[in-house]
Amino acid sequence: MAKENLLYSKDHEWVLREGNAVTVGITDYAQHELGDVVFVDLPAVGKGLKKGDPAANIESVKAVSDVYSPVTGKVSDVNAKLGDHPELVNQDPFGDGWIFKLSVDQVSELDELMDLKKYEEYLKGIAGE
Amino acid sequence: MRYLPLTDAEREEMKRAIGIADVRELFTCIPSGQCRPPLGKLPKALSEPELLAVFREFGRRNGFAAALSFLGAGAHSHFIPEVVSYLSSKGEFLTPYTPYQPEVSQGSLQAIFEYQTMMAMLTGLDVANASLYDGASAAAEAVLLAVRRSGRSRVLLAESLHPEYAAVIRTYVQNLAIELVPVAVEGASGRVSVSDLRSQLDDATAAFVFQSPNFLGVVEDGKAIAAAVHERKAFAVQVVAEAMSLAYLTPPGEVGADMAVGEAQSFGLPLGFGGPYLGFMAVREEFMRQMPGRLVGETRDLDGQRGYVLTLSTREQHIKREKATSNICSNEAWCAMRAGMYLAVMGQAGLACAARACHLNAAYFVRQAAALAGIRVVYARNFFNEVLVEVRKGSAADLAAALKKKGILAGVPLAWFDAGQKNRLLLAFSELHDRAAIDRLLAAIGEAS
Amino acid sequence: MSHLPKLIFELSREGKIGCGLNEADVPAEPAVDAELRRGAIADFPQVSEVEIVRHYMALAKLNYSVDAGFYPLGSCTMKYNPKVNERLAAAEELQAHPYAPHDLVQGNLEIMARLEEWLVELTGMAGFTLTPAAGAHGEFAGMLVVRKYLQEKGDPRRVVLIPDSAHGTNPASAHFAGYEVREIASSANGTIGLAELRPHLTPDVAALMMTNPNTLGIFESDIMVVAEALHANGSLLYMDGANLNALLGIVRPGDLGVDVMHINLHKTFSTPHGGGGPGSGPVGVAANLLPYLPVPRVRKGGSGYEVVYDDPRSIGRVKNFYGHFLVIVRALAYLMALGRENVGRVAEDAVLNANYVRSQLQGLLDLPYKAPTLHEVVFSDSGLPVKTLDIAKRLLDYGVHPFTIYFPLIVHGAMMIEPTESESKETLDDFIAVMKVILGEARENPELLRQAPTRTPVRRLDETQAARKPVLRWRKGEVR
């Protein structure tokens, strides 16, 4: 998955837009910070989420992190492979490590996310702190 | 002072190394008006012989040890093999820290892994944790787990739960959005009314918490209860206040319970005037990641050797903080390890023997008590080791007082918990009682009532 | 062949017996329906007494312990556990049933009353409950007390303020008491003063939970003005007493404006850690909060010691029975052995030891918070060619238990060192020497640290696999 096509949130989620649906995962930076992922708590298909709601929960050996819904919508699919293979989040965060899909209510909310360039600048800012 | 190894000469050296002249310079941060309060009210230091004498004197002011006791109700007197006391008192088991550095803690970790396994075997469930504080708080944690897992907020509690367990559950949920609803007990059978249970269950119910054997000593029809609860897709939580019953009765897992929680003090822990005891929790695998408390898991080290670690720690407070499954940190690790030692020593045969003796002793009392005019055994069947007795004349407290004069603690008067129950007494029998002791009890009751 | 002990289940053989109990001498006439009874407990251990003793002796050999060596664990206060206290706690005369009539357990009730007196005198709080089973349990009970008190005044409020340096049990306990947690940032000095408090001190704040000294080992010197500001706002000050060892006999939290505090008997008061518990977490309160303490409470009546079981204003019961009585016995014995002459000495030596270690290590390790510290000191791994974890694991190879690592969260790669007063100067010098060697290794040959430990019974364990595919029990026939 080419990273330029994606949008990014301040919580290190990536968003792939396909019409009125999005796929959501976490970035390479996030998986690296978390360490080895041991469990992913997925949302229920059909669940309604507002932008910013905690959608999924990722546990590593030493930390736990919420994955927030980047936009308002309804969960249309979840990556069931993560049940037996949570390590996919570490190994292929932009590909097979995707977490959930949403049908989007308000497409305009996508404009509030960052493009790759802005996200890379954002990462530089964090590193500098 | 024997607990303070520094000598004055060493203190001088260290002060020089730090660059101070007086240790008080290290405490200048303390507000001067509050610094070094007078401690005149505190007594002076005791030498070791003096300390032993003071505590002997405390012991002399206790009269319990001389009495023949039939007290139970959540704390039980059982035989503790000497090996258990010997091994558990070793410094390598008593004085380590929590095994957060597993490479130097394999002794503790493996011992707890063995304990977890044995509790899972005894309860007939998949996974047991490394301990909670006691039976009452374990019951409260089960309520919280059921609510968390189901997303529902209504919890039914059998009225035959140990009153202190019910009280602790109420304390734990007092500021949370959880509704507790009582389910009645049938006076005739001493068991939960399954019809009342069915009428109270609804789609907002997270769980039904029942105790078996219950506070009146009666063994519940757990299968009927679990079936009714599961019809509404709620969880069946069985509370066990006398863990010895797990070695005699159908285990919670086979009965259909989703979780079993309770008190494992009966497994090798002294009465200790109430603590420290041992809360246990065992659950079906689906609840594993929601369990409170520590868990020991098996894994391999860099050389491929089998080893043990604390695992699934991200549920816990030191990582999840306010989102943790519980706030528990220190648990009853040493008690759990000691219980594991007890279970290993007693073994399959010894545990069955002790449990059998508990029940047979209680059954013998019940049969013989039929001949006593002054009392009535309320539930003469389907108990484990506790028997509810009703006094026909006067109060249970009067009977207990009369027997106390003869050196017998006949049982726990229910009036302790419910002022309305003035004529009932709960008696507990253990494998430490023999026929002569029970005959003595019967004779004394006969004379007094 | 592994040199590690087998599991007890792997030693088990059909027919072996470990216990010496006879069958009951009453007729074998059970009174339970057959369908309520279980069969044999499948695969339960059957091991002889001799083999059980050898099994646990082998496990004992794998354990580090305070009896064996130094534990410089910050925030844990791993001091010596006096052996006479074990004898006292095992005394037959103290082992009463908790429902024994009170006239038969006056000695035990007096033990509890005396410990409460000691704690009142040492802390300046008005009264204590001894029922909570651990520090976190005490925090929970303490926060329930706060809430009940405020509720009676008309508004329980919504929020509890907690510094970013706090122990994880603080926010967890506040949450279970029904509060929303608001984290507040410590100052550049690592402390909480009015500047840090004021922006957050809104009318919906019920309390501030503060550890003093804080988890950096620094005394919260603004505590009195912070308490005043809280009280003016109708809020309360909760003190986490985990670090009380630095203050014993030196200053009393009650004199500093603290309203509620918990104590860890297994830290400050020398009761053994037991591999993770049991502890005991008494909670002390100011006079106006006494009615809300959990039941039961022991008090001196006309004809001896009595127990109060019901109090409509109490938060209720947090525990079965009275609390961890045998832990209370050990704590009282410890205090009686110290006496008023030595209580202050404990804090002085604890603080002297910590400052000595600090003086010897501060040239070698980054010290992010340079304010004076009391009984513990926190270094960071900044500027080191290795991680804190690697240093910790290499310490194991030198026979020393590591310090607390990665806590508090506000220090990168935190190394929290608390020697306690139980350690001799020789032990501290040995520790410092070992640290110097390891830091040298970190520069010359960091791989040694990353591969450490190599001299322990097991090497680093795969915690990822343990969490991904949890194996939490043995099952017969399972091959892993």
mmCIF file of C-alpha atoms in Angstrom, chain A residues 9-94:
data_model
loop_
_atom_site.group_PDB
_atom_site.id
_atom_site.type_symbol
_atom_site.label_atom_id
_atom_site.label_comp_id
_atom_site.label_asym_id
_atom_site.label_seq_id
_atom_site.Cartn_x
_atom_site.Cartn_y
_atom_site.Cartn_z
ATOM 1 C CA SER A 9 -4.361 11.266 12.430
ATOM 2 C CA LYS A 10 -2.483 12.778 15.373
ATOM 3 C CA ASP A 11 -2.938 9.453 17.174
ATOM 4 C CA HIS A 12 -0.904 7.709 14.493
ATOM 5 C CA GLU A 13 -3.763 6.038 12.676
ATOM 6 C CA TRP A 14 -3.663 5.781 8.902
ATOM 7 C CA VAL A 15 -6.830 6.024 6.851
ATOM 8 C CA LEU A 16 -7.348 4.649 3.319
ATOM 9 C CA ARG A 17 -10.330 6.175 1.616
ATOM 10 C CA GLU A 18 -12.353 4.205 -0.890
ATOM 11 C CA GLY A 19 -15.463 6.190 -1.808
ATOM 12 C CA ASN A 20 -17.655 6.414 1.278
ATOM 13 C CA ALA A 21 -15.708 3.759 3.139
ATOM 14 C CA VAL A 22 -12.377 3.904 4.942
ATOM 15 C CA THR A 23 -9.904 1.305 6.191
ATOM 16 C CA VAL A 24 -8.052 2.149 9.390
ATOM 17 C CA GLY A 25 -4.785 0.874 10.835
ATOM 18 C CA ILE A 26 -1.858 2.202 12.853
ATOM 19 C CA THR A 27 1.373 3.549 11.396
ATOM 20 C CA ASP A 28 4.836 2.087 11.541
ATOM 21 C CA TYR A 29 5.777 4.689 14.164
ATOM 22 C CA ALA A 30 2.918 3.535 16.392
ATOM 23 C CA GLN A 31 3.646 -0.178 16.098
ATOM 24 C CA HIS A 32 7.272 0.502 16.882
ATOM 25 C CA GLU A 33 6.378 2.488 20.008
ATOM 26 C CA LEU A 34 4.046 -0.249 21.212
ATOM 27 C CA GLY A 35 6.461 -3.109 20.777
ATOM 28 C CA ASP A 36 5.347 -6.664 20.065
ATOM 29 C CA VAL A 37 1.563 -6.653 19.738
ATOM 30 C CA VAL A 38 -0.012 -9.517 21.670
ATOM 31 C CA PHE A 39 -3.729 -8.855 21.335
ATOM 32 C CA VAL A 40 -6.099 -6.655 19.385
ATOM 33 C CA ASP A 41 -9.539 -5.994 20.781
ATOM 34 C CA LEU A 42 -11.685 -5.347 17.698
ATOM 35 C CA PRO A 43 -14.952 -3.422 17.609
ATOM 36 C CA ALA A 44 -18.203 -5.150 16.788
ATOM 37 C CA VAL A 45 -19.313 -4.988 13.165
ATOM 38 C CA GLY A 46 -22.263 -2.587 12.966
ATOM 39 C CA LYS A 47 -21.119 -0.463 15.898
ATOM 40 C CA GLY A 48 -21.641 3.268 15.435
ATOM 41 C CA LEU A 49 -18.629 5.461 16.208
ATOM 42 C CA LYS A 50 -18.192 9.206 16.465
ATOM 43 C CA LYS A 51 -14.959 10.837 15.394
ATOM 44 C CA GLY A 52 -12.515 10.430 18.283
ATOM 45 C CA ASP A 53 -14.313 7.517 19.974
ATOM 46 C CA PRO A 54 -12.062 4.646 21.030
ATOM 47 C CA ALA A 55 -12.731 1.988 18.417
ATOM 48 C CA ALA A 56 -10.202 -0.754 19.008
ATOM 49 C CA ASN A 57 -7.603 -1.532 21.647
ATOM 50 C CA ILE A 58 -4.096 -2.834 20.999
ATOM 51 C CA GLU A 59 -2.119 -4.600 23.701
ATOM 52 C CA SER A 60 1.577 -5.179 23.579
ATOM 53 C CA VAL A 61 3.642 -6.789 26.294
ATOM 54 C CA LYS A 62 4.389 -3.501 27.978
ATOM 55 C CA ALA A 63 1.703 -1.081 26.854
ATOM 56 C CA VAL A 64 -1.843 -0.719 25.727
ATOM 57 C CA SER A 65 -3.189 1.762 23.264
ATOM 58 C CA ASP A 66 -6.575 2.834 22.045
ATOM 59 C CA VAL A 67 -7.187 3.152 18.319
ATOM 60 C CA TYR A 68 -9.575 6.028 17.804
ATOM 61 C CA SER A 69 -12.147 6.366 15.075
ATOM 62 C CA PRO A 70 -10.770 9.049 12.716
ATOM 63 C CA VAL A 71 -14.240 9.908 11.412
ATOM 64 C CA THR A 72 -17.882 9.382 12.320
ATOM 65 C CA GLY A 73 -19.381 6.230 10.837
ATOM 66 C CA LYS A 74 -20.327 2.599 11.325
ATOM 67 C CA VAL A 75 -17.975 -0.376 11.532
ATOM 68 C CA SER A 76 -18.429 -2.410 8.352
ATOM 69 C CA ASP A 77 -15.631 -4.968 8.726
ATOM 70 C CA VAL A 78 -12.832 -6.017 11.074
ATOM 71 C CA ASN A 79 -9.597 -7.876 10.402
ATOM 72 C CA ALA A 80 -10.368 -11.252 11.917
ATOM 73 C CA LYS A 81 -6.845 -12.504 11.084
ATOM 74 C CA LEU A 82 -5.547 -10.428 13.990
ATOM 75 C CA GLY A 83 -7.169 -12.886 16.391
ATOM 76 C CA ASP A 84 -4.579 -15.587 15.716
ATOM 77 C CA HIS A 85 -1.930 -13.294 14.298
ATOM 78 C CA PRO A 86 -1.711 -10.041 16.233
ATOM 79 C CA GLU A 87 1.889 -9.762 15.055
ATOM 80 C CA LEU A 88 0.582 -8.649 11.632
ATOM 81 C CA VAL A 89 0.214 -5.185 13.155
ATOM 82 C CA ASN A 90 3.973 -5.115 13.687
ATOM 83 C CA GLN A 91 5.002 -6.931 10.498
ATOM 84 C CA ASP A 92 2.738 -5.217 7.966
ATOM 85 C CA PRO A 93 1.045 -2.241 9.627
ATOM 86 C CA PHE A 94 -0.079 -0.675 6.350
#
